[in-house]
Short mmCIF file of C-alpha atoms in Angstrom, two decimals:
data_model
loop_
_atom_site.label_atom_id
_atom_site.label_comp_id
_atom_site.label_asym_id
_atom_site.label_seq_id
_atom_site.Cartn_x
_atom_site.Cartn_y
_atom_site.Cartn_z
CA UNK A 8 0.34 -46.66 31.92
CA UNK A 9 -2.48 -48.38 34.11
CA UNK A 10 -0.55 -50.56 37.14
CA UNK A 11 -2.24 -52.64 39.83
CA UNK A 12 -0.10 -53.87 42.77
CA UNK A 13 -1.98 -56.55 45.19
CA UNK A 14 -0.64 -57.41 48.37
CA UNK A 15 0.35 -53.42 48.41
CA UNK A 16 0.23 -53.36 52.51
CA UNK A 17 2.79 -55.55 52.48
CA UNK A 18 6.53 -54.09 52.86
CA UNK A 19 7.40 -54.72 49.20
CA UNK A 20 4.18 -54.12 48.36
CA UNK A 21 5.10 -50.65 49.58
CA UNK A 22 8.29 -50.31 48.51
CA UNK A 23 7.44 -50.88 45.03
CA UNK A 24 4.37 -48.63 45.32
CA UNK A 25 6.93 -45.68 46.34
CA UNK A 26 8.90 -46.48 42.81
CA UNK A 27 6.13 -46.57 40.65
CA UNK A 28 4.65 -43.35 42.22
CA UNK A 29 8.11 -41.41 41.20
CA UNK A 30 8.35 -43.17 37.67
CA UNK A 31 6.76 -40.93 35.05
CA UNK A 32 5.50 -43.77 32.79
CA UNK A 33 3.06 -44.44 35.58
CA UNK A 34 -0.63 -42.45 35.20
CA UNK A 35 -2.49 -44.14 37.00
CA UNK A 36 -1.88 -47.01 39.65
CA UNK A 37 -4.42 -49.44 41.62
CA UNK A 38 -2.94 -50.41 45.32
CA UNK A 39 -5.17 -53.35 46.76
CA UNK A 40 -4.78 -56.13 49.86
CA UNK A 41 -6.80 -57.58 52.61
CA UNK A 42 -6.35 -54.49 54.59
CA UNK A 43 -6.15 -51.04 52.71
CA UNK A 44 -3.30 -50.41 51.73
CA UNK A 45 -1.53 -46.69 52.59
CA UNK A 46 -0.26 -44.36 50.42
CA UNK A 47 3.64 -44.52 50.96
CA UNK A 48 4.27 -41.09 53.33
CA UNK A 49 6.80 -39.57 51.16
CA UNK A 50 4.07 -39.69 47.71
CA UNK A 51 1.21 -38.48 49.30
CA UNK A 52 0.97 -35.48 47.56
CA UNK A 53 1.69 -37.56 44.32
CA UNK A 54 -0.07 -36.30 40.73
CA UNK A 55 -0.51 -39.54 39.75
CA UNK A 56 -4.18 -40.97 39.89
CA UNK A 57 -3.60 -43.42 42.90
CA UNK A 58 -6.56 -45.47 44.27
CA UNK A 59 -6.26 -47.77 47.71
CA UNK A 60 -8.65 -50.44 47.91
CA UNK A 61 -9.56 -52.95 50.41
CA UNK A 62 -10.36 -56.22 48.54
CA UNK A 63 -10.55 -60.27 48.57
CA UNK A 64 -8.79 -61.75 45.62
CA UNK A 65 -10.36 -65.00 46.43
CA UNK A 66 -13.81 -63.48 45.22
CA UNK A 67 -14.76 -63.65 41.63
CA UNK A 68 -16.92 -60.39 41.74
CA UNK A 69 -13.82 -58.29 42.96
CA UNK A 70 -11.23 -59.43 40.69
CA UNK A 71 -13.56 -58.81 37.90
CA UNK A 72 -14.12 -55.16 39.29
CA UNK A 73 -10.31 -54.56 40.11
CA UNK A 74 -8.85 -56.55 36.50
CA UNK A 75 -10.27 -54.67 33.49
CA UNK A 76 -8.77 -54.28 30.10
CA UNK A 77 -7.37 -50.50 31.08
CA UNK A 78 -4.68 -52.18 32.91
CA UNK A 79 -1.11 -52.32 31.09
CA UNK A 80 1.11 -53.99 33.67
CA UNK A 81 -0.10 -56.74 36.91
CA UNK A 82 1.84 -57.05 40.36
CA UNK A 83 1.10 -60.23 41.67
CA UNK A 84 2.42 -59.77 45.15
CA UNK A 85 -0.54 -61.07 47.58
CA UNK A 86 -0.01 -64.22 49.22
CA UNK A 87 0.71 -66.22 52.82
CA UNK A 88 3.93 -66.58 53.85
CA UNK A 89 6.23 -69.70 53.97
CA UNK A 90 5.67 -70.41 57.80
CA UNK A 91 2.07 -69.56 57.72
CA UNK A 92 1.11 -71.60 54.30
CA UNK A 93 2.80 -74.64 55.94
CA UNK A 94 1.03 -74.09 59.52
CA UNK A 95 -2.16 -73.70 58.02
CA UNK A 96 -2.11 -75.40 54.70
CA UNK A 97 -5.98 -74.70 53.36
CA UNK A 98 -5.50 -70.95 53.88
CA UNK A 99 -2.33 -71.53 51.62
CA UNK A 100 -4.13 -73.35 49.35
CA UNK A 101 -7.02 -70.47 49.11
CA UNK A 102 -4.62 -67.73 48.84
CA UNK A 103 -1.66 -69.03 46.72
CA UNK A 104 -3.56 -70.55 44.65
CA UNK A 105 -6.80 -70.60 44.39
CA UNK A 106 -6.86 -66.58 44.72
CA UNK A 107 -3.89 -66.71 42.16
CA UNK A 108 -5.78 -69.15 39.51
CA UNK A 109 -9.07 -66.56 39.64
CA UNK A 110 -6.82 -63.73 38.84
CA UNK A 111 -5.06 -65.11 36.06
CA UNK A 112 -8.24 -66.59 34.49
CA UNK A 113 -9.86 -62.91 34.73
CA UNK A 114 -7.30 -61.71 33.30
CA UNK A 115 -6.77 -63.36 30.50
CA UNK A 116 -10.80 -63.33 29.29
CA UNK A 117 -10.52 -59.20 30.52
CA UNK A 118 -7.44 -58.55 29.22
CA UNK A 119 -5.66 -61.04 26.87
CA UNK A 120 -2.02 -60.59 26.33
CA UNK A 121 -1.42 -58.00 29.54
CA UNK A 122 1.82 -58.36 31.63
CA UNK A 123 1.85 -60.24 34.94
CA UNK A 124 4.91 -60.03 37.10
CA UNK A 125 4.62 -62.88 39.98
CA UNK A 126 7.02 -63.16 42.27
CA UNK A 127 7.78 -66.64 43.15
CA UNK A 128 10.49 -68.10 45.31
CA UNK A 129 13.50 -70.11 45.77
CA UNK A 130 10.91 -72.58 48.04
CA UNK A 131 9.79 -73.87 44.73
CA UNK A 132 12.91 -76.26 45.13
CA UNK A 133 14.54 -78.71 47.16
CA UNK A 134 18.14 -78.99 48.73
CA UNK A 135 20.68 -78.63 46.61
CA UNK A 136 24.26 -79.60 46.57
CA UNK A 137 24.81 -77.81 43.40
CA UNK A 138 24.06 -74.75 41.24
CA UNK A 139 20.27 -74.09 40.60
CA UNK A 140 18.91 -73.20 36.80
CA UNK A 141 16.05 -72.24 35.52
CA UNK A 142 15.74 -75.78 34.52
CA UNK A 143 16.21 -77.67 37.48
CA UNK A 144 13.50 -80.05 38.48
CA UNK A 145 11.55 -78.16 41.12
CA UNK A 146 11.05 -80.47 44.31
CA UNK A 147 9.63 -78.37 47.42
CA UNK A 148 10.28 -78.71 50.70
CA UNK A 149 6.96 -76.85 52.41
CA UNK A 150 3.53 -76.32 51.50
CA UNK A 151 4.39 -72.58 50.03
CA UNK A 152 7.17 -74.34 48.13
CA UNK A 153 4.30 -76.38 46.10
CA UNK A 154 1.91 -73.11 46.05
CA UNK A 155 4.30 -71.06 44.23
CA UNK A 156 5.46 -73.86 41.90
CA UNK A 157 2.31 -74.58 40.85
CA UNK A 158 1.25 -70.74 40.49
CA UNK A 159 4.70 -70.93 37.83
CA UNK A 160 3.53 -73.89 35.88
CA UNK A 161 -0.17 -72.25 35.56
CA UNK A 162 1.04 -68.74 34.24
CA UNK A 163 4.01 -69.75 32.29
CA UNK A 164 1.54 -72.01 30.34
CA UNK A 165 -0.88 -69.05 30.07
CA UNK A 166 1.89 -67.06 28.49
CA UNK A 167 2.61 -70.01 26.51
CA UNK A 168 -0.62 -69.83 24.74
CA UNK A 169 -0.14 -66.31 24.50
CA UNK A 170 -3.14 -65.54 27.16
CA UNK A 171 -1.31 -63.14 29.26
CA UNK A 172 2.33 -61.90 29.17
CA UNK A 173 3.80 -63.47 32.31
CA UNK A 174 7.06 -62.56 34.01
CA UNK A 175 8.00 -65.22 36.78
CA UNK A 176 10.71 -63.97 39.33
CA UNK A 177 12.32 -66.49 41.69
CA UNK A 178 13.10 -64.03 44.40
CA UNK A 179 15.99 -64.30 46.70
CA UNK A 180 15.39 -64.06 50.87
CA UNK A 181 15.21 -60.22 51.01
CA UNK A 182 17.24 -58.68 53.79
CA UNK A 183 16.60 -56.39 55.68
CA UNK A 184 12.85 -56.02 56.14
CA UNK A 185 11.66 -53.22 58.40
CA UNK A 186 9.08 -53.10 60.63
CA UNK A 187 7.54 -56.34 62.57
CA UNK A 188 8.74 -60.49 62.56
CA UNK A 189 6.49 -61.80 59.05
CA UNK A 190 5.14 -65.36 58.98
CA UNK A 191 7.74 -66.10 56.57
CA UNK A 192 10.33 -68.98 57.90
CA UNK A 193 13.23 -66.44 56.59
CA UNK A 194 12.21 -64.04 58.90
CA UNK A 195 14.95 -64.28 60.91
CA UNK A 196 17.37 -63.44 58.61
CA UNK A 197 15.60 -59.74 58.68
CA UNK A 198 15.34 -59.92 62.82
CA UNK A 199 19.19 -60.73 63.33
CA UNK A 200 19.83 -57.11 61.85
CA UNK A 201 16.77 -55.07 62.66
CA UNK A 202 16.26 -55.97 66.44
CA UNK A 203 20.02 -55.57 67.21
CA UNK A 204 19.90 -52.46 65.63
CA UNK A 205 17.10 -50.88 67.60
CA UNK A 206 18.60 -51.90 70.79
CA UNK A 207 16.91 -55.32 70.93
CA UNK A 208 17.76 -59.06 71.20
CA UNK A 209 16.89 -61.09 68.69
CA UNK A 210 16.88 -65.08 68.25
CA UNK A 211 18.70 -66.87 65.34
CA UNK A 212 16.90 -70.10 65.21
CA UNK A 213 19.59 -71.78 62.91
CA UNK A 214 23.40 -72.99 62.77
CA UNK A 215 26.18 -69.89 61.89
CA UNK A 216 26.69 -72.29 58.53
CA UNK A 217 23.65 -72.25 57.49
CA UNK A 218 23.56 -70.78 54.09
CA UNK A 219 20.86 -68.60 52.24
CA UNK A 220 20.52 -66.79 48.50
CA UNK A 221 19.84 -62.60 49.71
CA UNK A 222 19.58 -59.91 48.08
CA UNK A 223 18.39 -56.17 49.30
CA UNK A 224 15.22 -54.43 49.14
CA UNK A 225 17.00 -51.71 46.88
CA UNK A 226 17.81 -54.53 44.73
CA UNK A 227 14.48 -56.07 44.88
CA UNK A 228 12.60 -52.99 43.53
CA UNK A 229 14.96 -52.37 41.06
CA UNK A 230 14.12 -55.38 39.09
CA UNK A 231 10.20 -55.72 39.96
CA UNK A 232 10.47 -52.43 38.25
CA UNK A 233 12.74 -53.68 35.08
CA UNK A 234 10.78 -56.75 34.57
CA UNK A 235 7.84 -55.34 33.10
CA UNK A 236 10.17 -53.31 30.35
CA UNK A 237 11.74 -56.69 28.99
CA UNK A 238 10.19 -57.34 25.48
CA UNK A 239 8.69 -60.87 25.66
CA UNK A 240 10.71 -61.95 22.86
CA UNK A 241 13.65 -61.65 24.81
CA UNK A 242 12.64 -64.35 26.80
CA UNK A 243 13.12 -68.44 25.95
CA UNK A 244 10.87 -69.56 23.92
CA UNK A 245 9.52 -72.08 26.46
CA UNK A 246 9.79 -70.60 29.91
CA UNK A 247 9.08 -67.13 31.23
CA UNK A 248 10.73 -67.85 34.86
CA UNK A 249 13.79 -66.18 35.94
CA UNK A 250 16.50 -66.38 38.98
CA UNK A 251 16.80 -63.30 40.50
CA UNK A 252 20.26 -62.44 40.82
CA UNK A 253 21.32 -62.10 44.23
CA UNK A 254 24.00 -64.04 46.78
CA UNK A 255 25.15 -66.85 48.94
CA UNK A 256 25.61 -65.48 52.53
CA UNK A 257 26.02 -67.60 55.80
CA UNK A 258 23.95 -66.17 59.30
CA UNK A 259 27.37 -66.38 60.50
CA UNK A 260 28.89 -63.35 57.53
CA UNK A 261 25.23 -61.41 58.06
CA UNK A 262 25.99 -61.36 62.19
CA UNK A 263 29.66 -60.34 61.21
CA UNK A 264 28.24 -57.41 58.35
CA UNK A 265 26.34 -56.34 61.15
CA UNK A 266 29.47 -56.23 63.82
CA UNK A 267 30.82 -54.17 61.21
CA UNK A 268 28.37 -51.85 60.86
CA UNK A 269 27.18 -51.72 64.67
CA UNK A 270 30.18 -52.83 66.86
CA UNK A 271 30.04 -56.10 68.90
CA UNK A 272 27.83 -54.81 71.44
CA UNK A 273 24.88 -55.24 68.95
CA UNK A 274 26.00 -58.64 67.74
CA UNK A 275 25.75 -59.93 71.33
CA UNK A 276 21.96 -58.95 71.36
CA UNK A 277 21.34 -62.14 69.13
CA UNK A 278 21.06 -65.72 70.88
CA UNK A 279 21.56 -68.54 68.84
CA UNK A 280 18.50 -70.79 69.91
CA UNK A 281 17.84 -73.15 67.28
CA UNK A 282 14.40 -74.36 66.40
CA UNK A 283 13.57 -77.07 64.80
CA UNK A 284 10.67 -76.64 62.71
CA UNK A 285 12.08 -73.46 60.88
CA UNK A 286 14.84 -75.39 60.12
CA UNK A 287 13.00 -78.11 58.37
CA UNK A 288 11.58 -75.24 56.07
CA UNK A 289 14.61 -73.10 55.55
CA UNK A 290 17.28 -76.24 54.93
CA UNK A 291 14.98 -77.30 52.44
CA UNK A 292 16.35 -74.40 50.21
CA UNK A 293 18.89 -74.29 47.79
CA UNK A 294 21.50 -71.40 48.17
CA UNK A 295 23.46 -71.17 45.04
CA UNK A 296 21.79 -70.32 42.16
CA UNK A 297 23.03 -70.01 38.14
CA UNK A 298 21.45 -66.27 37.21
CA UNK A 299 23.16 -65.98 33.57
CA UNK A 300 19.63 -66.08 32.09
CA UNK A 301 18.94 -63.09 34.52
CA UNK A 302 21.83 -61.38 33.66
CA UNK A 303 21.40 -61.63 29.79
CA UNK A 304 17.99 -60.23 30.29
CA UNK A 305 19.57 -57.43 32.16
CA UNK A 306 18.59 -57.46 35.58
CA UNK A 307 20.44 -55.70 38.47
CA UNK A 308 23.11 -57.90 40.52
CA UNK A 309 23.84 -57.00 44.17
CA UNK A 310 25.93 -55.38 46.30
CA UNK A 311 27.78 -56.39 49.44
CA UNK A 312 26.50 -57.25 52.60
CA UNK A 313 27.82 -53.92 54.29
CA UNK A 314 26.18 -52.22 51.69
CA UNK A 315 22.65 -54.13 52.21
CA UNK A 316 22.88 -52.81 55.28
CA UNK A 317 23.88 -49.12 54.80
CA UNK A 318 21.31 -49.28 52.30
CA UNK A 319 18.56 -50.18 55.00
CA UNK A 320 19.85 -47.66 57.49
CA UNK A 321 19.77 -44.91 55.46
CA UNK A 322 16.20 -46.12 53.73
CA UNK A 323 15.21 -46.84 56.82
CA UNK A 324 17.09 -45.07 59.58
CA UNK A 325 17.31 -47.73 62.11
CA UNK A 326 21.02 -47.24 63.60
CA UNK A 327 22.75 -49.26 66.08
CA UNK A 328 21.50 -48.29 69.90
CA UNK A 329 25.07 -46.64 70.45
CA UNK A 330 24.26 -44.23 66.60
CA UNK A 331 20.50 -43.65 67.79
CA UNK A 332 22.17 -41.76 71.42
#
């Protein structure tokens, strides 16, 4: 099995790269993103045929070079961020969908019928005071919102047709991302756990209430990975897009997860300082969402908050300042 992953610098870019490297179905797989992408450290030595490529998915020439008909499964995972897409809204557009758009349509003269598994987002709607299905009216609240919606409509009509073979996640926020602050307007829910951890403060730029749909990186992979093994006649007849399972979690229960985990010395390092142009973004989200569809397809629910976060200590093995001494 032929795999290409773009956006493969990324952190879930690379987390999914480190999964497909240890599944034996995989012969050969195709890492690409703006930058080139490493090898994750723990598969260098890997026996599967593994190429990293620098490349711009918004030029026709190098999608045509990267998207042949060898290719059995497609990782759509490039894209700009929720806070940058609505900062800088013709980069969005270029990226989320213009890049997106070329892709698919090379795909689908290259190699009709393949499997494409995009990763969307909750953005895609609007607030919600109730329970989000597959089938409620998307209305977004930001620029990325829009992108991603539109990216749906576009590939689950392609699959209608039967052009490609498209698998459309709505993901939930994922917590806890290591490594750096991301452009995304969610970031924060990552920085409230990883800064603390290390030793350093963080800012939560919203109210303890405010609520969010989560679920872990472990999680994440888990069902990237299960998507593409769904047969597509599992799927309605009408729609490939699918909530991800995951859960409803305040800042407030993530800050007391981590007191748990790290004592309340940690828990002081965040300052609630709220800002309100990431609030505009991230209110705009619904938090509760109906994942029966998800669950009859059998994707993998989540665990607890606690266990998010032993789950990123041990992955990642960033303890509390008082563990690291």
């Amino acid at each position: 099995m032929e795999i290409i992953v773009t956006g493969a610098a990324g952190f879930v870019g690379q987390a999914l790269a480190a999964a497909l490297l240890s599944d034996p179905k995989v012969s050969r797989l195709i890492l690409t993103d703006v930058v080139e992408p490493s090898l994750p450290a723990q598969h260098s030595n890997s026996k599967i045929e593994t190429r990293c490529i620098k490349a711009d998915l918004t030029s026709q020439e190098t999608c045509q070079s990267l998207f042949t008909p060898s290719l059995s499964v497609v990782y759509l995972l490039h894209g700009l961020m929720s806070g940058a897409s609505e900062a800088n809204l013709d980069l969005g557009l270029k990226v989320n969908i213009d890049s997106m758009r070329l892709v698919l349509d090379v795909l689908r003269s290259a190699n009709p019928g393949v499997k494409v598994v995009f990763p969307s987002s909750c953005a895609v709607f609007g607030p919600s005071d109730g329970v989000v299905t597959e089938t409620t009216m998307p209305l977004p609240g930001s620029s990325y919102g829009a992108q991603k919606h539109i990216t749906e409509v576009l590939l689950n009509d392609y699959s209608r047709k039967g052009l490609l073979d498209g698998r459309i996640l709505r993901l939930p926020t994922i917590i806890v991302r290591p490594g750096t602050p991301t452009g995304a307007a969610s970031s924060f829910c990552s920085g409230i756990i990883r800064e603390p951890l290390k030793g350093e403060r963080s800012i939560l730029p919203v109210a303890p209430d405010f609520e969010i749909w989560v679920c872990s990186t472990r999680t994440l992979i888990k069902n990237l990975m299960y998507a593409r093994e769904i047969p597509k006649e599992k799927f309605p007849s009408n729609s490939r897009i699918v909530n991800l399972p995951g859960m409803t979690v305040t800042s407030g229960q993530m800050l007391e997860a981590l007191k748990n985990v790290a004592g309340d010395e940690t828990v002081q390092l965040v300052e609630e300082k709220r800002d309100p142009m990431i609030e505009k973004l991230v209110y705009s989200w619904p938090a509760r969402f109906d994942t029966a569809l998800a669950e009859r397809l059998g994707f993998s629910a989540n665990g607890t908050l606690k266990q998010i976060l032993d789950e990123y200590i041990e992955d990642y093995g960033e303890g509390s300042k008082n563990q690291e001494a």
